[in-house]
CSV table of C-alpha atoms in Angstrom, one decimal:
chain,number,residue,atom,x,y,z
Y,1,UNK,CA,-76.0,-36.5,-3.6
Y,2,UNK,CA,-79.3,-38.2,-4.0
Y,3,UNK,CA,-81.5,-39.9,-1.5
Y,4,UNK,CA,-81.8,-43.7,-1.6
Y,5,UNK,CA,-85.0,-45.3,-2.8
Y,6,UNK,CA,-86.1,-48.9,-1.9
Y,7,UNK,CA,-85.6,-51.2,-4.8
Y,8,UNK,CA,-89.1,-52.7,-4.3
Y,9,UNK,CA,-90.7,-49.3,-4.8
Y,10,UNK,CA,-88.8,-48.9,-8.1
Y,11,UNK,CA,-89.7,-52.4,-9.3
Y,12,UNK,CA,-93.4,-52.0,-8.5
Y,13,UNK,CA,-93.5,-48.6,-10.3
Y,14,UNK,CA,-91.8,-50.1,-13.3
Y,15,UNK,CA,-94.3,-52.9,-13.4
Y,16,UNK,CA,-97.3,-50.5,-13.1
Y,17,UNK,CA,-96.2,-48.2,-15.9
Y,18,UNK,CA,-94.0,-50.4,-18.1
Y,19,UNK,CA,-96.4,-50.8,-21.0
Y,20,UNK,CA,-98.7,-47.7,-20.7
Y,21,UNK,CA,-97.0,-45.9,-23.6
Y,22,UNK,CA,-96.0,-49.0,-25.7
Y,23,UNK,CA,-96.2,-52.7,-25.6
Y,24,UNK,CA,-92.7,-53.1,-27.0
Y,25,UNK,CA,-90.1,-54.6,-24.6
Y,26,UNK,CA,-88.7,-52.6,-21.7
Y,27,UNK,CA,-85.0,-52.9,-20.9
Y,28,UNK,CA,-83.9,-52.3,-17.3
Y,29,UNK,CA,-80.3,-51.4,-16.9
Y,30,UNK,CA,-79.0,-52.1,-13.4
Y,31,UNK,CA,-75.9,-50.4,-11.9
Y,32,UNK,CA,-74.9,-53.3,-9.7
Y,33,UNK,CA,-72.7,-52.7,-6.6
Y,34,UNK,CA,-74.1,-55.7,-4.8
Y,35,UNK,CA,-72.4,-58.5,-2.9
Y,36,UNK,CA,-73.3,-62.0,-4.0
Y,37,UNK,CA,-75.9,-62.6,-1.2
Y,38,UNK,CA,-77.7,-59.3,-2.1
Y,39,UNK,CA,-77.6,-60.3,-5.8
Y,40,UNK,CA,-79.5,-63.4,-4.9
Y,41,UNK,CA,-82.0,-61.4,-2.9
Y,42,UNK,CA,-82.5,-58.9,-5.7
Y,43,UNK,CA,-83.0,-61.8,-8.1
Y,44,UNK,CA,-85.9,-63.0,-5.9
Y,45,UNK,CA,-87.4,-59.5,-5.8
Y,46,UNK,CA,-87.3,-59.2,-9.6
Y,47,UNK,CA,-88.8,-62.6,-10.2
Y,48,UNK,CA,-91.5,-62.1,-7.6
Y,49,UNK,CA,-92.5,-58.6,-8.8
Y,50,UNK,CA,-92.5,-59.1,-12.6
Y,51,UNK,CA,-93.5,-62.8,-12.8
Y,52,UNK,CA,-94.4,-63.8,-16.4
Y,53,UNK,CA,-93.5,-60.3,-17.7
Y,54,UNK,CA,-89.8,-61.0,-17.1
Y,55,UNK,CA,-88.0,-62.5,-20.0
Y,56,UNK,CA,-85.5,-65.2,-18.8
Y,57,UNK,CA,-83.1,-66.4,-21.5
Y,58,UNK,CA,-83.0,-70.2,-22.1
Y,59,UNK,CA,-79.2,-70.3,-22.0
Y,60,UNK,CA,-76.5,-68.6,-20.1
Y,61,UNK,CA,-75.4,-66.6,-23.2
Y,62,UNK,CA,-77.3,-65.8,-26.4
Y,63,UNK,CA,-75.8,-66.1,-29.9
Y,64,UNK,CA,-78.5,-63.7,-31.1
Y,65,UNK,CA,-80.9,-61.3,-29.5
Y,66,UNK,CA,-84.6,-61.9,-30.0
Y,67,UNK,CA,-86.4,-59.2,-32.0
Y,68,UNK,CA,-88.5,-56.6,-30.3
Y,69,UNK,CA,-91.5,-58.0,-32.0
Y,70,UNK,CA,-90.9,-61.4,-30.3
Y,71,UNK,CA,-90.6,-59.7,-26.8
Y,72,UNK,CA,-93.8,-57.7,-26.7
Y,73,UNK,CA,-94.9,-56.9,-23.1
Y,74,UNK,CA,-91.7,-58.4,-21.7
Y,75,UNK,CA,-89.2,-56.9,-19.3
Y,76,UNK,CA,-85.5,-57.5,-20.0
Y,77,UNK,CA,-82.6,-57.2,-17.6
Y,78,UNK,CA,-79.2,-55.7,-18.7
Y,79,UNK,CA,-76.2,-55.6,-16.4
Y,80,UNK,CA,-72.8,-57.0,-15.8
Y,81,UNK,CA,-72.9,-60.7,-15.0
Y,82,UNK,CA,-71.3,-61.8,-11.8
Y,83,UNK,CA,-67.7,-63.0,-12.0
Y,84,UNK,CA,-67.4,-66.7,-12.4
Y,85,UNK,CA,-64.9,-67.1,-9.6
Y,86,UNK,CA,-64.9,-70.9,-9.5
Y,87,UNK,CA,-64.1,-71.0,-13.2
Y,88,UNK,CA,-61.2,-68.7,-12.6
Y,89,UNK,CA,-59.8,-71.0,-10.0
Y,90,UNK,CA,-60.3,-74.0,-12.2
Y,91,UNK,CA,-58.5,-72.2,-15.1
Y,92,UNK,CA,-55.5,-71.6,-12.8
Y,93,UNK,CA,-55.1,-75.4,-12.2
Y,94,UNK,CA,-52.8,-76.1,-9.4
Y,95,UNK,CA,-51.4,-72.5,-9.3
Y,96,UNK,CA,-51.2,-71.2,-5.8
Y,97,UNK,CA,-53.2,-68.1,-5.2
Y,98,UNK,CA,-52.0,-65.9,-2.3
Y,99,UNK,CA,-54.3,-64.5,0.3
Y,100,UNK,CA,-53.5,-61.0,-0.8
Y,101,UNK,CA,-57.0,-59.6,-1.7
Y,102,UNK,CA,-55.6,-56.9,-3.9
Y,103,UNK,CA,-53.6,-59.2,-6.0
Y,104,UNK,CA,-56.4,-61.7,-6.2
Y,105,UNK,CA,-58.8,-59.0,-7.4
Y,106,UNK,CA,-56.4,-57.9,-10.0
Y,107,UNK,CA,-56.0,-61.4,-11.4
Y,108,UNK,CA,-59.7,-62.0,-11.1
Y,109,UNK,CA,-60.2,-59.0,-13.4
Y,110,UNK,CA,-58.7,-61.1,-16.2
Y,111,UNK,CA,-61.7,-63.4,-16.1
Y,112,UNK,CA,-64.4,-60.7,-16.0
Y,113,UNK,CA,-66.9,-61.1,-18.7
Y,114,UNK,CA,-66.8,-57.4,-19.5
Y,115,UNK,CA,-62.9,-57.1,-20.0
Y,116,UNK,CA,-63.2,-56.5,-23.7
Y,117,UNK,CA,-60.7,-53.8,-24.2
Y,118,UNK,CA,-60.3,-50.2,-25.3
Y,119,UNK,CA,-57.6,-47.5,-25.4
Y,120,UNK,CA,-60.0,-45.1,-23.8
Y,121,UNK,CA,-58.7,-42.0,-22.1
Y,122,UNK,CA,-61.6,-41.9,-19.6
Y,123,UNK,CA,-59.3,-40.2,-17.0
Y,124,UNK,CA,-61.5,-37.1,-16.9
Y,125,UNK,CA,-64.7,-39.0,-16.8
Y,126,UNK,CA,-66.1,-40.4,-13.5
Y,127,UNK,CA,-67.9,-43.6,-14.3
Y,128,UNK,CA,-71.7,-43.2,-14.2
Y,129,UNK,CA,-72.2,-46.9,-14.6
Y,130,UNK,CA,-70.0,-49.9,-14.4
Y,131,UNK,CA,-67.7,-49.4,-11.4
Y,132,UNK,CA,-64.6,-51.6,-11.9
Y,133,UNK,CA,-64.0,-52.1,-8.2
Y,134,UNK,CA,-67.0,-54.2,-7.4
Y,135,UNK,CA,-67.7,-56.7,-4.7
Y,136,UNK,CA,-67.8,-59.4,-7.4
Y,137,UNK,CA,-64.0,-59.5,-7.1
Y,138,UNK,CA,-64.0,-60.2,-3.4
Y,139,UNK,CA,-62.0,-63.4,-2.7
Y,140,UNK,CA,-65.0,-64.6,-0.6
Y,141,UNK,CA,-67.2,-64.5,-3.7
Y,142,UNK,CA,-69.5,-67.6,-3.9
Y,143,UNK,CA,-70.8,-68.0,-7.5
Y,144,UNK,CA,-73.6,-70.4,-6.5
Y,145,UNK,CA,-75.1,-67.7,-4.3
Y,146,UNK,CA,-75.7,-65.3,-7.3
Y,147,UNK,CA,-76.5,-68.0,-9.8
Y,148,UNK,CA,-80.2,-67.1,-9.9
Y,149,UNK,CA,-79.2,-63.4,-10.5
Y,150,UNK,CA,-77.1,-64.3,-13.5
Y,151,UNK,CA,-79.9,-66.4,-15.0
Y,152,UNK,CA,-82.1,-63.3,-15.3
Y,153,UNK,CA,-79.6,-61.3,-17.3
Y,154,UNK,CA,-80.5,-61.2,-21.0
Y,155,UNK,CA,-78.1,-58.4,-22.1
Y,156,UNK,CA,-74.6,-59.0,-20.7
Y,157,UNK,CA,-73.0,-55.6,-20.3
Y,158,UNK,CA,-69.4,-54.5,-20.1
Y,159,UNK,CA,-67.0,-51.6,-20.6
Y,160,UNK,CA,-63.9,-51.6,-22.8
Y,161,UNK,CA,-60.5,-52.1,-21.3
Y,162,UNK,CA,-57.5,-52.1,-23.7
Y,163,UNK,CA,-57.6,-51.5,-27.4
Y,164,UNK,CA,-60.8,-50.4,-29.1
Y,165,UNK,CA,-60.3,-52.7,-32.0
Y,166,UNK,CA,-60.4,-55.7,-29.6
Y,167,UNK,CA,-63.4,-54.3,-27.8
Y,168,UNK,CA,-65.4,-54.2,-31.1
Y,169,UNK,CA,-64.6,-57.7,-32.2
Y,170,UNK,CA,-67.7,-59.7,-33.0
Y,171,UNK,CA,-68.0,-63.1,-31.3
Y,172,UNK,CA,-70.1,-65.5,-33.5
Y,173,UNK,CA,-71.1,-67.5,-30.4
Y,174,UNK,CA,-72.5,-64.8,-28.1
Y,175,UNK,CA,-73.9,-61.3,-28.2
Y,176,UNK,CA,-73.3,-58.6,-25.6
Y,177,UNK,CA,-73.7,-54.9,-24.8
Y,178,UNK,CA,-70.7,-52.5,-24.8
Y,179,UNK,CA,-70.8,-49.1,-23.1
Y,180,UNK,CA,-68.8,-46.1,-24.4
Y,181,UNK,CA,-68.8,-42.5,-23.2
Y,182,UNK,CA,-69.4,-39.8,-25.8
Y,183,UNK,CA,-65.6,-39.1,-25.7
Y,184,UNK,CA,-64.8,-42.7,-26.4
Y,185,UNK,CA,-67.3,-42.8,-29.2
Y,186,UNK,CA,-65.8,-39.7,-30.8
Y,187,UNK,CA,-62.4,-41.3,-30.9
Y,188,UNK,CA,-63.7,-44.7,-32.0
Y,189,UNK,CA,-65.7,-43.3,-34.9
Y,190,UNK,CA,-62.6,-41.4,-36.1
Y,191,UNK,CA,-60.5,-44.6,-36.5
Y,192,UNK,CA,-62.9,-47.6,-36.3
Y,193,UNK,CA,-66.1,-46.4,-37.9
Y,194,UNK,CA,-66.7,-49.6,-39.9
Y,195,UNK,CA,-65.8,-51.8,-36.9
Y,196,UNK,CA,-68.5,-50.0,-34.9
Y,197,UNK,CA,-71.2,-50.6,-37.6
Y,198,UNK,CA,-70.2,-54.3,-37.9
Y,199,UNK,CA,-70.3,-54.7,-34.1
Y,200,UNK,CA,-73.8,-53.1,-33.8
Y,201,UNK,CA,-75.2,-55.4,-36.5
Y,202,UNK,CA,-75.2,-58.2,-33.9
Y,203,UNK,CA,-74.5,-56.6,-30.6
Y,204,UNK,CA,-75.8,-53.6,-28.6
Y,205,UNK,CA,-73.8,-50.4,-28.2
Y,206,UNK,CA,-74.7,-48.0,-25.4
Y,207,UNK,CA,-73.5,-44.4,-25.4
Y,208,UNK,CA,-73.7,-42.2,-22.3
Y,209,UNK,CA,-72.8,-38.5,-21.6
Y,210,UNK,CA,-69.3,-37.8,-20.2
Y,211,UNK,CA,-69.2,-37.3,-16.5
Y,212,UNK,CA,-67.9,-33.8,-16.8
Y,213,UNK,CA,-71.3,-32.5,-18.0
Y,214,UNK,CA,-72.2,-31.3,-14.5
Y,215,UNK,CA,-74.8,-28.9,-15.9
Y,216,UNK,CA,-76.8,-31.8,-17.4
Y,217,UNK,CA,-76.1,-30.7,-20.9
Y,218,UNK,CA,-76.1,-33.2,-23.8
Y,219,UNK,CA,-74.0,-34.3,-26.8
Y,220,UNK,CA,-75.2,-34.6,-30.4
Y,221,UNK,CA,-76.8,-38.1,-30.7
Y,222,UNK,CA,-76.6,-38.2,-34.5
Y,223,UNK,CA,-73.0,-39.6,-34.5
Y,224,UNK,CA,-74.1,-42.5,-32.3
Y,225,UNK,CA,-77.3,-43.2,-34.3
Y,226,UNK,CA,-75.6,-43.1,-37.7
Y,227,UNK,CA,-73.0,-45.6,-36.5
Y,228,UNK,CA,-75.7,-48.1,-35.3
Y,229,UNK,CA,-75.7,-47.5,-31.6
Y,230,UNK,CA,-79.0,-48.8,-30.1
Y,231,UNK,CA,-78.9,-47.2,-26.7
Y,232,UNK,CA,-78.1,-43.5,-26.7
Y,233,UNK,CA,-78.4,-42.1,-23.2
Y,234,UNK,CA,-79.3,-38.5,-22.4
Y,235,UNK,CA,-79.4,-36.2,-19.4
Y,236,UNK,CA,-83.1,-35.6,-19.1
Y,237,UNK,CA,-83.1,-32.6,-16.7
Y,238,UNK,CA,-83.3,-29.9,-19.4
Y,239,UNK,CA,-84.8,-29.5,-22.8
Y,240,UNK,CA,-82.0,-28.7,-25.2
Y,241,UNK,CA,-81.6,-29.4,-28.9
Y,242,UNK,CA,-80.4,-32.9,-28.4
Y,243,UNK,CA,-83.5,-33.9,-26.4
Y,244,UNK,CA,-85.7,-32.4,-29.1
Y,245,UNK,CA,-83.8,-34.4,-31.7
Y,246,UNK,CA,-84.4,-37.6,-29.6
Y,247,UNK,CA,-88.1,-36.8,-29.1
Y,248,UNK,CA,-88.5,-36.2,-32.9
Y,249,UNK,CA,-86.5,-39.3,-33.8
Y,250,UNK,CA,-88.6,-41.6,-31.7
Y,251,UNK,CA,-91.9,-40.3,-33.0
Y,252,UNK,CA,-91.3,-42.7,-35.9
Y,253,UNK,CA,-92.8,-46.1,-35.8
Y,254,UNK,CA,-95.8,-44.9,-33.9
Y,255,UNK,CA,-93.8,-43.7,-31.0
Y,256,UNK,CA,-93.4,-47.2,-29.7
Y,257,UNK,CA,-89.8,-46.6,-28.5
Y,258,UNK,CA,-88.1,-48.6,-31.3
Y,259,UNK,CA,-87.0,-47.4,-34.7
Y,260,UNK,CA,-85.7,-49.7,-37.4
Y,261,UNK,CA,-82.2,-49.0,-38.6
Y,262,UNK,CA,-81.8,-48.0,-42.2
Y,263,UNK,CA,-80.8,-50.9,-44.5
Y,264,UNK,CA,-77.3,-49.5,-45.2
Y,265,UNK,CA,-76.4,-50.1,-41.5
Y,266,UNK,CA,-77.7,-53.7,-41.6
Y,267,UNK,CA,-76.3,-55.0,-44.8
Y,268,UNK,CA,-73.1,-57.1,-45.2
Y,269,UNK,CA,-71.3,-57.6,-48.5
Y,270,UNK,CA,-70.3,-61.0,-49.9
Y,271,UNK,CA,-66.8,-60.6,-48.3
Y,272,UNK,CA,-68.1,-59.3,-45.0
Y,273,UNK,CA,-67.7,-55.7,-45.8
Y,274,UNK,CA,-70.0,-53.2,-44.2
Y,275,UNK,CA,-71.0,-49.5,-44.8
Y,276,UNK,CA,-68.0,-47.2,-44.5
Y,277,UNK,CA,-69.0,-43.9,-42.9
Y,278,UNK,CA,-66.0,-42.2,-44.4
Y,279,UNK,CA,-66.7,-43.3,-48.0
Y,280,UNK,CA,-67.5,-40.6,-50.6
Y,281,UNK,CA,-70.7,-41.7,-52.2
Y,282,UNK,CA,-72.6,-40.3,-55.1
Y,283,UNK,CA,-75.8,-38.3,-54.4
Y,284,UNK,CA,-78.8,-40.5,-55.2
Y,285,UNK,CA,-81.6,-37.9,-55.0
Y,286,UNK,CA,-81.8,-34.1,-54.4
Y,287,UNK,CA,-84.8,-32.7,-52.6
Y,288,UNK,CA,-86.0,-29.2,-53.5
Y,289,UNK,CA,-88.7,-27.0,-51.9
Y,290,UNK,CA,-91.2,-25.1,-54.0
Y,291,UNK,CA,-91.6,-21.3,-54.2
Y,292,UNK,CA,-93.8,-19.1,-52.0
Y,293,UNK,CA,-97.0,-17.9,-53.6
Y,294,UNK,CA,-99.2,-15.1,-52.1
Y,295,UNK,CA,-97.8,-15.6,-48.6
Y,296,UNK,CA,-98.6,-19.4,-48.6
Y,297,UNK,CA,-95.9,-22.1,-49.1
Y,298,UNK,CA,-96.7,-24.7,-51.8
Y,299,UNK,CA,-94.7,-27.6,-50.5
Y,300,UNK,CA,-93.4,-30.1,-52.9
Y,301,UNK,CA,-90.5,-32.5,-53.4
Y,302,UNK,CA,-88.8,-33.6,-56.6
């Protein structure tokens, strides 16, 4: 329902205004429905447009994300990596693969980088991002063609398929980004709250509004933030309470776009334990307001 815009116009606009408000790193999330040859073409456009502003990781996968401080005035790409089709064939050994494209695509799904599992319902939610039926699974896929595109991806993205506990497993050898809808997050926090916090200590969690919010309303972002989610997406068309919360939340740290998590979401105990959102903890400090005198409020905290 929206008119197309040339990608070069978008890239040039991003470059022009990327660091007007803040010098902290800018993350571009791409919704990629491109064939391999177009991925290679887009890789050339991105490299040519951003030049030295573009952060290119030194290895195919990172075992730790660089800090925002280390990426000042840099642009970072986040998207699903292309399917490694040649690796899939090699893993199959001498197994014969039929010419049936549908069957091949289904088997190829097993090798997708983003097949990290979840018991999501998702049936009532049209995907606003990672379409599972992408051209990456075409049997004609040539991984060499999109090699340059893959090299530009710093944050490898994916969506859960299967059990949520498996989707939230932490891989010590690589970091990634997981996307959940607000509905998936609600279910996950009810049963896997500590797992989410452990996941977000090393990896990136992105939350987005469910697709049935056709009136561009928003969900309460506090549940996502208090469980460590770094990317909490909003519908920006209105100006509801959730947007005001977001605007107030990110006034912290000089309005640079990044707010440090509280220590309790970052700490790990001697046995690997993390903060339990359901734990009943004692009150450490009570804040009280002062009385009103002569129509003026004397503010004070104890």
